Amino acid sequence: MLQYIGRRILTAIPVLIGVMLVTFAMARMIPGGPCVAMLGEKARPETCARFNAEKGFDRPIPVQLAVYIRDVATGDLGTSIRFQRAVTQIIIERLPLTMELGIVALIIATIIGVPAGIISAIRRNSAIDVGTMVGANVGVSMPVFWLGLMLAYIFAIQLKGTPFQLPPSGRLSAGVTSTPFFEVYGWSATKGTLLYSMYQFIANFYLLNSLITGQWSVFRDALTHLLLPSVALATIPMSIIARMTRASMLDVLGRDYVRTARAKGLTNVKVIMAHAFKNALLPIVTIIGLQLGSVFSGAVLTETIFGLAGVGRMLYEGITARDYPVIQGFTLVIAFGYVAVNLVVDLSYAFFDPRIRLE
Amino acid sequence: MATTSAPTTAVPVSDVFTRQPESLWRQAIRAFFRQRSAVLGLTIIVLLVLVSIFAPLLAPYDPEQVLIGIENVQKRSVPCIHLFGCPADQPQHIMGTDGNNRDELSRIIYGARISLYVGFLTVGFAILIGVLLGAIAGYIGGWIDNVLMRILDVLLAFPALLLAIAIVSVLGPGLINAMLAIAIVSIPAYARVMRASVLSVKQEEYVQAARVVGASPIAILFQHVMPNALSPLIVQGTLGIGTAILETAALSFLGLGAQPPTPEWGSMLSAERNQLFSAPHLVFFPGLAIMINVLGFNLLGDGLRDALDPRLRR
């Protein structure tokens, strides 16, 4: 198993290097250059020369690349031109929101998608099956941005004043603040240190932070704010998970060992859960893992609609403002995360199915 | 299978043995039309194609005509249908009017043209490049295969929409550039399908035989490899059209794709999204149109997959 993990990690390295090169090149190919983007179309050449010299954009490309790789290796992703702040600091503030949104969305997608798929497979060609599959087909065909806006319209306007009213934007209601756990518990850390950054990063997961400190009103507020965006984000993964679960279960339900289990006189539930579902799990786990990529894509749209300052929104703004360090840093983090997830999916595959690691 | 469930009535033996077996394509077509959802998908697409062809006849107004001074309508007015009790002295606008006082229905109808154009062109381009790359990688193999596949792996390491956004920002916003970005992002999928097909038949004896008798690689590719790759490519392509339409609409929604006044559904939706609470119909209709269109291609793609893969036929 260890050997397999090692081999699999080694094959991920060229991809990661490629990702770094592509990000670096792409940021430099954006027309206009950072000077024009930051200082406007009418920026004087001498001003631009000074700006470029200050930021290192006047150096030869290979030198810029070498500096970039050295910085990345030491965990320095540069300083945002627009905000004049360290990119890592912005990531610490924004990544938790996107991760929280993505995780909640995937949880919703899984807890609805998997049972729906199982029931569909067991009751094949019944009304429930047809209904679920029609729903799944509609789900994958729906534009995320449209669904998000429609949900906002229904839950923020039509249901206003009812218990089902949900906020259409933001992370917390006005006046509600989430006190970081390290302040609540009086753990001290010096600003600027790695420990402090880690504390901050964890504290920016509002749901987690309020949960471990018992700030229940903050937890409820954060959850209600997260509900609409994560439902919007969950529809496509949910539909795909339901379809995959159904297909995988149908495949397994026809196998000899399932028939044997039934012949032994096991209860239906036991046959389905212990014999069929356990064996159908592999492709389901894979597809859930792979959905994380679509969640990141969808996050750009969901965050735009629901006014959330997450990674997707930040990257989009960075691109339109030609904020090179932000584009590079955020793309890198997202792509690394994506590659890491694929790696974990592959490894889990090998964990569940010994045949793969023995190949 | 038709041959296994032979009818009980007597069939002349000679007939059973001499009858031409039904061709695989005929079987696939029959299997396709047995699926209700696939037929529904095909119907949706045929209807959309007809709507886009006959848009000038179907649309009550010019999609870009501003109706100020021409008719007595307010901008963003709610749908007015005479049949459902809208006063006859008011001009009929089945889907209302938009923020620039244009007829929403006409814009939706013309939008079908753009949507189909986007879908077919984007996927066509992606298939062309993908098939070429996949064929080269699979047929030549060795380090070329390795390099090509690693490059495609890098492309796949980015979430599709984010990569497309980055490409559009390099090329500049606009419908054509957005389509190009989506096409580039979807190339790896087709290249992989093609490569897999090439690899699966490369070692077959009939391909070896063709090579021995001196057939050129191009001839082998078209005569032996392509027919094998065709059905997965058709399926992937049909499903890909849905995705391409969805992603291009998303880029337009973000302001990176089609620019006003083009009647593109994503940008129409985007233009009115801040009026969601006062004029929800202007967000509802374009989104519904996108969904129906994408649904059509998804149903068709699923149906084709089941029909073209004999193992999935039941």
CSV table of C-alpha atoms in Angstrom, one decimal, chain A residues 11 14-15 18-19 22-23 26 29-31 124-125 134 137-138 140-143 145-146 149-150 152-153 156-157 168 236 243 246 293-294 296-298 300-301 304-305 312-313 315-316 319-320 331 334-336 338-339 342, chain B residues 37 150 153-154 156-163 165-167 169-172 239 246-247 249-251 253-256 265-266 269 273 276-278 280 283-288 290-292 294-296 298-299 302 305 314:
chain,number,residue,atom,x,y,z
A,11,THR,CA,2.9,10.9,-10.8
A,14,PRO,CA,4.7,16.6,-13.0
A,15,VAL,CA,1.0,17.7,-13.1
A,18,GLY,CA,2.7,21.9,-15.2
A,19,VAL,CA,-0.1,23.7,-13.2
A,22,VAL,CA,0.4,27.3,-16.8
A,23,THR,CA,-0.7,29.7,-14.1
A,26,MET,CA,-1.5,32.6,-18.2
A,29,MET,CA,-0.6,36.6,-21.2
A,30,ILE,CA,-3.5,38.7,-20.0
A,31,PRO,CA,-3.4,41.7,-22.4
A,124,ARG,CA,-36.4,-0.1,-10.9
A,125,ASN,CA,-38.9,1.3,-13.4
A,134,VAL,CA,-36.3,12.8,-14.4
A,137,ASN,CA,-31.8,14.9,-15.5
A,138,VAL,CA,-33.4,18.2,-14.9
A,140,VAL,CA,-27.8,18.4,-14.3
A,141,SER,CA,-29.3,20.6,-16.9
A,142,MET,CA,-30.1,23.6,-14.7
A,143,PRO,CA,-27.8,26.6,-14.8
A,145,PHE,CA,-26.8,30.8,-11.5
A,146,TRP,CA,-30.4,30.6,-12.5
A,149,LEU,CA,-31.5,33.4,-8.2
A,150,MET,CA,-34.8,31.5,-8.3
A,152,ALA,CA,-33.3,33.6,-3.6
A,153,TYR,CA,-36.5,34.9,-5.1
A,156,ALA,CA,-36.2,35.6,0.5
A,157,ILE,CA,-39.2,37.3,-1.2
A,168,PRO,CA,-30.3,35.9,0.1
A,236,ILE,CA,-25.5,19.1,-10.2
A,243,ARG,CA,-27.4,8.5,-11.3
A,246,ARG,CA,-28.4,3.8,-9.3
A,293,GLY,CA,-14.0,20.1,-9.0
A,294,SER,CA,-17.5,21.1,-10.2
A,296,PHE,CA,-15.1,24.9,-7.3
A,297,SER,CA,-16.4,25.9,-10.7
A,298,GLY,CA,-19.9,26.4,-9.4
A,300,VAL,CA,-17.6,31.3,-8.8
A,301,LEU,CA,-21.2,31.6,-9.9
A,304,THR,CA,-21.4,36.0,-7.3
A,305,ILE,CA,-25.1,35.5,-6.8
A,312,GLY,CA,-14.1,31.8,-6.6
A,313,ARG,CA,-15.3,35.4,-6.5
A,315,LEU,CA,-10.3,34.8,-8.5
A,316,TYR,CA,-12.8,36.2,-10.9
A,319,ILE,CA,-8.7,38.2,-13.4
A,320,THR,CA,-10.8,41.2,-14.4
A,331,THR,CA,-5.4,29.3,-9.3
A,334,ILE,CA,-7.5,25.6,-6.3
A,335,ALA,CA,-5.5,23.4,-8.8
A,336,PHE,CA,-3.4,21.9,-5.9
A,338,TYR,CA,-8.1,19.6,-7.1
A,339,VAL,CA,-5.1,17.4,-7.7
A,342,ASN,CA,-8.0,13.3,-7.1
B,37,SER,CA,-36.6,9.9,-22.5
B,150,ARG,CA,0.6,15.0,-19.4
B,153,ASP,CA,-3.7,16.1,-17.4
B,154,VAL,CA,-2.6,19.7,-16.6
B,156,LEU,CA,-7.8,18.6,-16.4
B,157,ALA,CA,-6.2,19.8,-13.1
B,158,PHE,CA,-8.2,23.0,-13.3
B,159,PRO,CA,-11.9,23.2,-12.7
B,160,ALA,CA,-13.4,23.7,-16.2
B,161,LEU,CA,-15.2,27.0,-15.7
B,162,LEU,CA,-12.2,28.6,-13.9
B,163,LEU,CA,-9.9,27.6,-16.7
B,165,ILE,CA,-12.6,32.3,-17.3
B,166,ALA,CA,-8.8,32.5,-17.3
B,167,ILE,CA,-8.6,31.8,-21.1
B,169,SER,CA,-9.4,36.9,-19.8
B,170,VAL,CA,-6.4,36.3,-22.0
B,171,LEU,CA,-8.4,36.5,-25.2
B,172,GLY,CA,-10.7,39.2,-24.2
B,239,LEU,CA,-23.6,15.3,-23.8
B,246,LEU,CA,-24.3,25.7,-20.0
B,247,GLU,CA,-20.8,26.9,-19.6
B,249,ALA,CA,-24.1,30.8,-20.7
B,250,ALA,CA,-22.3,31.0,-17.4
B,251,LEU,CA,-19.5,33.0,-19.0
B,253,PHE,CA,-23.7,35.6,-17.1
B,254,LEU,CA,-20.3,36.7,-15.7
B,255,GLY,CA,-20.0,39.3,-18.5
B,256,LEU,CA,-17.3,37.5,-20.3
B,265,TRP,CA,-29.9,33.7,-22.7
B,266,GLY,CA,-27.0,33.9,-20.2
B,269,LEU,CA,-30.4,36.8,-17.4
B,273,ARG,CA,-30.5,39.9,-12.3
B,276,LEU,CA,-35.0,39.9,-9.7
B,277,PHE,CA,-37.3,41.1,-6.9
B,278,SER,CA,-39.2,43.5,-9.1
B,280,PRO,CA,-38.6,37.9,-11.8
B,283,VAL,CA,-34.7,36.0,-14.9
B,284,PHE,CA,-37.0,33.1,-15.0
B,285,PHE,CA,-37.6,32.7,-18.8
B,286,PRO,CA,-34.0,32.8,-20.1
B,287,GLY,CA,-32.9,30.4,-17.4
B,288,LEU,CA,-35.8,28.0,-18.2
B,290,ILE,CA,-31.2,27.3,-21.1
B,291,MET,CA,-32.4,24.4,-18.9
B,292,ILE,CA,-34.8,22.9,-21.6
B,294,VAL,CA,-29.5,21.5,-22.1
B,295,LEU,CA,-32.0,18.9,-20.9
B,296,GLY,CA,-32.7,18.0,-24.6
B,298,ASN,CA,-28.6,15.4,-22.0
B,299,LEU,CA,-31.6,13.1,-22.7
B,302,ASP,CA,-28.0,9.3,-22.6
B,305,ARG,CA,-25.3,5.8,-25.1
B,314,ARG,CA,-32.1,-4.5,-22.7
